[in-house]
Structures are given as structure tokens and as C-alpha cells.
Amino acid sequence: MSNLESYPPVFRQLKASTPPQLAELNNNSNSMGDTTQVSSSVDIPLVDLECLSLEKLGEVCKEWGIFRLVNHGIPPSLLSKLEEHVKRVLSLSFESKEARLTSPLSYFWGTPLLTPTGDALRGALNINWLEGINVPLCHLQQFESGDPKLHDFRL
């Protein structure tokens, strides 16, 4: 399968005009690079669990809605396994991801919006290059999959 098949259909259509960004993504899509480094172009706030400030956490959530968590105690080997597994799942065809990643999981792409219950909303007007899998931990016990690619999420 070409990696283009893993893209949502709207991005596949862009391939005809091949903008430089899409060509670059197509050439490098299997290489996420070193995800332990924070990009210097966007300074995503850090939240340190060793010296957690609830005031700072509230401020970051309100202003950014996203942060990078450090000193969380998760072993680097487990994070590496998870990253490799996510790469394999996200490299599946778009149609396969839509079919496999169902309740309680949510597969989302474009500009994601999650409801308070954790469901992914679709059909946003502005689409960004982003895809992900929402795994609501409160519903994790409901997750049963005979699909080995998904079962491995329960490391």
C-alpha cells in the first residue's frame, strides 16, 4: 500500500497538484523523527509532574488547551513501544482506520473537536493535517478487539 492511502480522502485529492508540504509528507511520512525533542518553531508549554503547580496547569489548559507532560514516570521503553505501535496503526489505509477504530476508541483527523464525553466530532470547516486516536480511559474496560493491531494498545 502506498502511504497516500493512509491519508484522509481530502488530502489524497491534493496529490494531483502536489503542493510542497504534501510531497514532503509523502516522502517522509514513515519517519516521525525524534519525538522527544520539542519543536523550536512552536513552544508548547511543559507541565512537570515532579513540581506540579495547579495554577500553572489551569493557565496552560485555558490558554493553550495542550501541553507536554514531563517527569511522568512512564519508562522510555514503554513510550517507544507505544510510538512504534501508533506508527503501524496510523499507516493503515484511511478506510481501515475508520472501520477498526470504533467505540470506545475514536479515530479523528483534520481539525479535531472532542465532546465532553470524548466522542470525536467530524466535519470541521478548517482542516489541518492531524490525525489521532482518542482512548477514553474511563471506557477502557469496554475495549475488546480481536484485531491484533489494536489489541496491542493494552501493553
Coordinates of N, CA and C in Angstrom, one line a residue:
M1 N 0.8 -1.2 0.0 CA 0.0 0.0 0.0 C 0.9 1.2 0.0
S2 N 0.6 2.2 -0.9 CA 1.3 3.4 -0.8 C 0.9 4.2 0.4
N3 N 1.7 5.0 1.0 CA 1.4 5.7 2.2 C 0.3 6.7 1.9
L4 N 0.1 7.1 0.7 CA -1.0 8.1 0.3 C -2.4 7.5 0.7
E5 N -2.5 6.2 0.7 CA -3.8 5.5 1.1 C -4.1 5.7 2.5
S6 N -3.1 6.0 3.4 CA -3.4 6.2 4.8 C -4.0 7.6 5.0
Y7 N -3.9 8.5 4.0 CA -4.3 9.9 4.2 C -5.9 9.9 4.1
P8 N -6.5 10.9 4.8 CA -7.9 11.1 4.5 C -8.2 11.5 3.1
P9 N -9.3 11.2 2.5 CA -9.6 11.5 1.1 C -9.3 12.9 0.6
V10 N -9.6 13.9 1.5 CA -9.4 15.3 1.1 C -7.9 15.5 0.8
F11 N -7.0 14.9 1.5 CA -5.6 15.1 1.3 C -5.1 14.3 0.1
R12 N -5.8 13.2 -0.2 CA -5.4 12.4 -1.4 C -5.7 13.3 -2.6
Q13 N -6.8 14.0 -2.6 CA -7.1 14.8 -3.8 C -6.1 15.9 -4.0
L14 N -5.5 16.4 -3.0 CA -4.4 17.4 -3.1 C -3.2 16.9 -3.8
K15 N -3.1 15.6 -3.9 CA -1.9 15.0 -4.5 C -1.8 15.4 -6.0
A16 N -3.0 15.6 -6.6 CA -3.0 16.0 -8.0 C -2.2 17.2 -8.3
S17 N -2.3 18.2 -7.4 CA -1.5 19.4 -7.5 C -0.2 19.3 -6.8
T18 N 0.0 18.4 -6.0 CA 1.2 18.1 -5.2 C 1.9 19.4 -4.6
P19 N 1.2 20.0 -3.7 CA 1.9 21.1 -3.0 C 3.1 20.6 -2.3
P20 N 4.1 21.5 -2.1 CA 5.4 21.0 -1.5 C 5.2 20.4 -0.1
Q21 N 4.2 20.9 0.7 CA 4.0 20.3 2.0 C 3.6 18.8 1.9
L22 N 2.7 18.5 0.9 CA 2.1 17.2 0.8 C 3.2 16.3 0.2
A23 N 4.0 16.8 -0.7 CA 5.1 16.0 -1.3 C 6.1 15.6 -0.1
E24 N 6.4 16.6 0.7 CA 7.3 16.3 1.8 C 6.7 15.3 2.8
L25 N 5.4 15.4 3.1 CA 4.8 14.4 4.0 C 4.8 13.0 3.3
N26 N 4.5 13.0 2.0 CA 4.5 11.7 1.4 C 5.9 11.0 1.4
N27 N 7.0 11.8 1.2 CA 8.3 11.3 1.2 C 8.8 10.9 2.6
N28 N 8.3 11.6 3.6 CA 8.8 11.4 5.0 C 7.8 10.8 6.0
S29 N 6.7 10.3 5.5 CA 5.6 10.0 6.4 C 5.9 8.8 7.3
N30 N 6.8 8.0 7.0 CA 7.1 6.9 7.8 C 8.2 7.2 8.9
S31 N 8.7 8.4 8.8 CA 9.7 8.9 9.7 C 9.2 10.0 10.6
M32 N 8.9 9.7 11.8 CA 8.4 10.7 12.7 C 9.5 11.5 13.3
G33 N 10.7 11.0 13.2 CA 11.8 11.7 13.7 C 11.9 11.5 15.2
D34 N 12.7 12.3 15.9 CA 12.9 12.2 17.3 C 11.8 13.0 18.0
T35 N 10.8 12.3 18.5 CA 9.7 13.0 19.1 C 9.9 13.4 20.5
T36 N 11.1 13.1 21.0 CA 11.5 13.6 22.4 C 11.9 15.0 22.4
Q37 N 12.2 15.6 21.2 CA 12.6 17.0 21.1 C 11.4 17.9 20.8
V38 N 11.3 18.9 21.5 CA 10.2 19.9 21.3 C 10.6 20.8 20.2
S39 N 9.7 21.0 19.2 CA 10.0 21.8 18.1 C 10.3 23.3 18.5
S40 N 11.3 23.9 17.9 CA 11.6 25.2 18.3 C 10.7 26.2 17.7
S41 N 9.9 25.8 16.6 CA 9.0 26.8 16.0 C 7.8 27.0 16.8
V42 N 7.4 26.1 17.6 CA 6.2 26.2 18.5 C 6.6 25.8 19.9
D43 N 6.5 26.7 20.8 CA 6.9 26.4 22.2 C 5.7 25.9 23.0
I44 N 5.4 24.6 22.8 CA 4.3 24.1 23.6 C 4.7 24.1 25.1
P45 N 3.8 24.5 25.9 CA 4.2 24.6 27.4 C 4.4 23.2 27.9
L46 N 5.3 23.2 28.9 CA 5.7 22.0 29.6 C 5.0 22.0 31.0
V47 N 4.5 20.8 31.4 CA 3.9 20.6 32.7 C 4.7 19.5 33.4
D48 N 5.4 19.9 34.5 CA 6.3 19.0 35.2 C 5.6 18.4 36.3
L49 N 5.4 17.0 36.3 CA 4.7 16.4 37.4 C 5.5 16.3 38.7
E50 N 6.8 16.5 38.6 CA 7.6 16.5 39.8 C 7.4 17.8 40.7
C51 N 7.0 18.8 40.0 CA 6.8 20.1 40.8 C 5.5 20.7 40.2
L52 N 4.4 20.0 40.2 CA 3.1 20.4 39.6 C 2.6 21.6 40.3
S53 N 2.2 22.6 39.5 CA 1.5 23.8 40.0 C 0.2 23.8 39.4
L54 N -0.9 23.6 40.3 CA -2.2 23.6 39.8 C -2.6 24.9 39.1
E55 N -2.1 26.0 39.6 CA -2.3 27.3 39.0 C -1.8 27.4 37.5
K56 N -0.5 26.9 37.4 CA 0.1 26.9 36.0 C -0.6 25.9 35.1
L57 N -1.0 24.7 35.6 CA -1.8 23.8 34.8 C -3.1 24.4 34.3
G58 N -3.8 25.0 35.2 CA -5.1 25.7 34.8 C -4.8 26.7 33.8
E59 N -3.8 27.5 33.9 CA -3.5 28.6 33.0 C -3.1 28.0 31.6
V60 N -2.3 26.9 31.6 CA -1.9 26.3 30.4 C -3.1 25.7 29.7
C61 N -4.0 25.0 30.4 CA -5.2 24.4 29.8 C -6.1 25.5 29.2
K62 N -6.2 26.6 29.9 CA -7.1 27.7 29.5 C -6.6 28.4 28.2
E63 N -5.3 28.7 28.2 CA -4.7 29.4 27.2 C -4.3 28.6 26.0
W64 N -3.8 27.4 26.2 CA -3.3 26.6 25.1 C -4.2 25.4 24.8
G65 N -4.7 24.7 25.8 CA -5.5 23.5 25.5 C -4.6 22.3 25.2
I66 N -3.3 22.5 25.3 CA -2.4 21.4 25.0 C -1.1 21.7 25.8
F67 N -0.4 20.6 26.2 CA 0.8 20.8 26.9 C 1.6 19.5 26.8
R68 N 2.9 19.6 27.0 CA 3.8 18.4 27.0 C 4.1 18.1 28.5
L69 N 3.8 16.8 28.8 CA 4.0 16.4 30.2 C 5.4 15.8 30.4
V70 N 6.1 16.2 31.4 CA 7.4 15.7 31.7 C 7.5 15.2 33.1
N71 N 8.5 14.3 33.3 CA 8.7 13.7 34.7 C 7.4 13.0 35.1
H72 N 6.8 12.2 34.2 CA 5.6 11.5 34.5 C 5.9 10.1 35.0
G73 N 7.1 9.6 34.9 CA 7.4 8.3 35.4 C 7.2 7.1 34.5
I74 N 6.7 7.4 33.3 CA 6.5 6.3 32.3 C 7.8 6.0 31.7
P75 N 8.2 4.7 31.7 CA 9.5 4.3 31.2 C 9.7 4.7 29.7
P76 N 10.8 5.2 29.3 CA 11.1 5.5 27.9 C 10.9 4.3 27.0
S77 N 11.2 3.1 27.5 CA 11.0 1.9 26.7 C 9.5 1.6 26.3
L78 N 8.6 1.9 27.3 CA 7.2 1.8 27.1 C 6.7 2.9 26.1
L79 N 7.2 4.1 26.2 CA 6.8 5.2 25.3 C 7.3 4.8 23.9
S80 N 8.4 4.2 23.7 CA 8.9 3.8 22.4 C 8.1 2.8 21.8
K81 N 7.7 1.8 22.6 CA 6.8 0.7 22.1 C 5.4 1.3 21.6
L82 N 4.9 2.2 22.4 CA 3.6 2.8 22.1 C 3.8 3.7 20.8
E83 N 4.9 4.4 20.7 CA 5.1 5.2 19.5 C 5.2 4.3 18.2
E84 N 5.9 3.2 18.3 CA 6.0 2.3 17.2 C 4.7 1.7 16.8
H85 N 3.9 1.4 17.8 CA 2.6 0.8 17.6 C 1.7 1.8 16.9
V86 N 1.7 3.0 17.4 CA 0.8 4.1 16.8 C 1.3 4.3 15.3
K87 N 2.5 4.3 15.0 CA 3.0 4.4 13.7 C 2.4 3.3 12.8
R88 N 2.4 2.1 13.3 CA 1.9 1.0 12.5 C 0.4 1.2 12.2
V89 N -0.4 1.5 13.3 CA -1.8 1.7 13.1 C -2.1 2.9 12.2
L90 N -1.5 4.0 12.4 CA -1.8 5.2 11.6 C -1.3 5.0 10.1
S91 N -0.4 4.0 9.8 CA 0.0 3.8 8.5 C -1.0 2.9 7.7
L92 N -2.0 2.4 8.4 CA -3.1 1.6 7.7 C -3.8 2.5 6.8
S93 N -4.5 2.0 5.8 CA -5.4 2.8 4.9 C -6.4 3.6 5.7
F94 N -6.8 4.7 5.2 CA -7.7 5.6 5.9 C -9.0 4.8 6.2
E95 N -9.5 4.0 5.2 CA -10.7 3.3 5.3 C -10.6 2.2 6.4
S96 N -9.4 1.6 6.5 CA -9.2 0.6 7.5 C -9.2 1.2 8.9
K97 N -8.6 2.4 9.0 CA -8.6 3.0 10.3 C -10.0 3.4 10.8
E98 N -10.8 3.9 9.8 CA -12.2 4.3 10.1 C -13.0 3.1 10.6
A99 N -12.8 1.9 9.9 CA -13.5 0.7 10.2 C -13.1 0.1 11.6
R100 N -11.8 0.1 11.8 CA -11.2 -0.6 13.0 C -11.4 0.2 14.3
L101 N -11.2 1.5 14.2 CA -11.1 2.4 15.4 C -12.5 2.9 15.7
T102 N -13.3 2.0 16.4 CA -14.6 2.3 16.8 C -14.8 2.2 18.3
S103 N -15.9 2.5 18.8 CA -16.2 2.6 20.2 C -15.6 1.5 21.0
P104 N -15.0 1.8 22.1 CA -14.9 3.1 22.8 C -13.8 4.0 22.2
L105 N -13.0 3.6 21.2 CA -12.0 4.4 20.6 C -12.6 5.4 19.6
S106 N -12.0 6.5 19.3 CA -12.4 7.4 18.3 C -11.2 7.7 17.4
Y107 N -11.4 7.6 16.1 CA -10.4 8.0 15.2 C -10.8 9.4 14.7
F108 N -9.9 10.3 14.7 CA -10.2 11.6 14.2 C -9.1 12.1 13.3
W109 N -9.4 13.1 12.5 CA -8.4 13.7 11.6 C -8.9 15.1 11.2
G110 N -8.0 15.9 10.7 CA -8.4 17.2 10.3 C -8.3 18.1 11.6
T111 N -9.2 19.0 11.8 CA -9.2 19.8 13.0 C -10.1 19.1 14.0
P112 N -9.5 18.5 15.0 CA -10.3 17.7 15.9 C -11.1 18.5 16.9
L113 N -12.3 18.0 17.2 CA -13.1 18.5 18.3 C -13.6 17.3 19.0
L114 N -13.5 17.4 20.3 CA -14.0 16.3 21.1 C -15.1 16.8 22.0
T115 N -16.2 16.0 22.1 CA -17.3 16.4 23.0 C -16.8 16.2 24.5
P116 N -17.6 16.7 25.4 CA -17.3 16.4 26.8 C -17.2 14.9 27.2
T117 N -17.9 14.1 26.4 CA -17.9 12.6 26.6 C -16.7 12.0 25.9
G118 N -16.0 12.7 25.1 CA -14.8 12.2 24.5 C -15.0 11.7 23.1
D119 N -16.3 11.9 22.5 CA -16.5 11.5 21.2 C -15.9 12.5 20.2
A120 N -15.4 12.0 19.1 CA -14.8 12.9 18.1 C -15.9 13.4 17.2
L121 N -15.9 14.7 17.0 CA -16.8 15.4 16.0 C -16.2 15.5 14.7
R122 N -17.0 15.4 13.6 CA -16.4 15.4 12.3 C -17.0 16.6 11.5
G123 N -16.4 16.9 10.4 CA -16.9 17.9 9.5 C -16.5 19.4 9.8
A124 N -15.4 19.5 10.4 CA -14.9 20.9 10.7 C -14.7 21.6 9.4
L125 N -14.9 22.9 9.4 CA -14.7 23.7 8.2 C -13.2 23.9 7.8
N126 N -12.4 24.1 8.8 CA -11.0 24.3 8.6 C -10.3 23.0 8.9
I127 N -9.6 22.5 7.9 CA -8.9 21.2 8.1 C -7.4 21.4 8.2
N128 N -6.9 20.8 9.2 CA -5.4 20.8 9.4 C -4.9 19.4 9.3
W129 N -3.6 19.3 9.0 CA -3.0 18.0 8.9 C -2.8 17.4 10.3
L130 N -3.7 16.6 10.7 CA -3.6 16.0 12.0 C -4.5 14.7 12.0
E131 N -4.0 13.7 12.7 CA -4.9 12.5 12.9 C -4.5 11.9 14.2
G132 N -5.4 11.3 14.9 CA -5.2 10.7 16.2 C -6.2 9.7 16.6
I133 N -6.0 9.1 17.7 CA -6.9 8.1 18.3 C -7.2 8.6 19.7
N134 N -8.4 8.8 20.0 CA -8.8 9.1 21.3 C -9.2 7.8 22.1
V135 N -8.6 7.6 23.2 CA -8.8 6.4 24.0 C -9.3 6.9 25.4
P136 N -10.6 7.0 25.6 CA -11.1 7.4 26.9 C -10.9 6.4 28.0
L137 N -10.0 6.7 28.9 CA -9.6 5.7 29.9 C -10.8 5.2 30.7
C138 N -11.8 6.0 30.9 CA -13.0 5.6 31.7 C -13.7 4.5 31.0
H139 N -13.5 4.3 29.7 CA -14.2 3.3 28.9 C -13.3 2.1 28.5
L140 N -12.1 2.1 29.0 CA -11.1 1.2 28.6 C -11.5 -0.3 28.8
Q141 N -12.3 -0.5 29.9 CA -12.7 -1.9 30.2 C -13.7 -2.4 29.1
Q142 N -14.3 -1.5 28.4 CA -15.2 -1.9 27.3 C -14.5 -2.3 26.0
F143 N -13.2 -2.0 26.0 CA -12.4 -2.2 24.8 C -12.0 -3.7 24.6
E144 N -12.6 -4.3 23.7 CA -12.3 -5.7 23.3 C -12.1 -5.8 21.8
S145 N -11.0 -6.2 21.4 CA -10.7 -6.3 20.0 C -10.0 -7.6 19.6
G146 N -10.5 -8.3 18.6 CA -9.8 -9.4 18.1 C -8.7 -9.0 17.1
D147 N -8.7 -7.8 16.8 CA -7.7 -7.2 15.8 C -6.3 -7.1 16.6
P148 N -5.3 -7.8 16.2 CA -4.0 -7.8 16.9 C -3.4 -6.4 16.8
K149 N -3.7 -5.6 15.7 CA -3.1 -4.3 15.7 C -3.7 -3.4 16.7
L150 N -4.9 -3.6 17.1 CA -5.5 -2.8 18.2 C -5.3 -3.4 19.6
H151 N -5.3 -4.7 19.7 CA -5.2 -5.3 21.0 C -3.9 -4.9 21.6
D152 N -2.8 -4.7 20.9 CA -1.5 -4.3 21.4 C -1.5 -3.0 22.1
F153 N -2.6 -2.2 22.0 CA -2.6 -0.9 22.7 C -2.7 -1.2 24.2
R154 N -3.1 -2.4 24.6 CA -3.2 -2.7 26.0 C -1.9 -3.3 26.5
L155 N -0.8 -2.6 26.3 CA 0.5 -3.0 26.7 C 0.6 -3.3 28.2

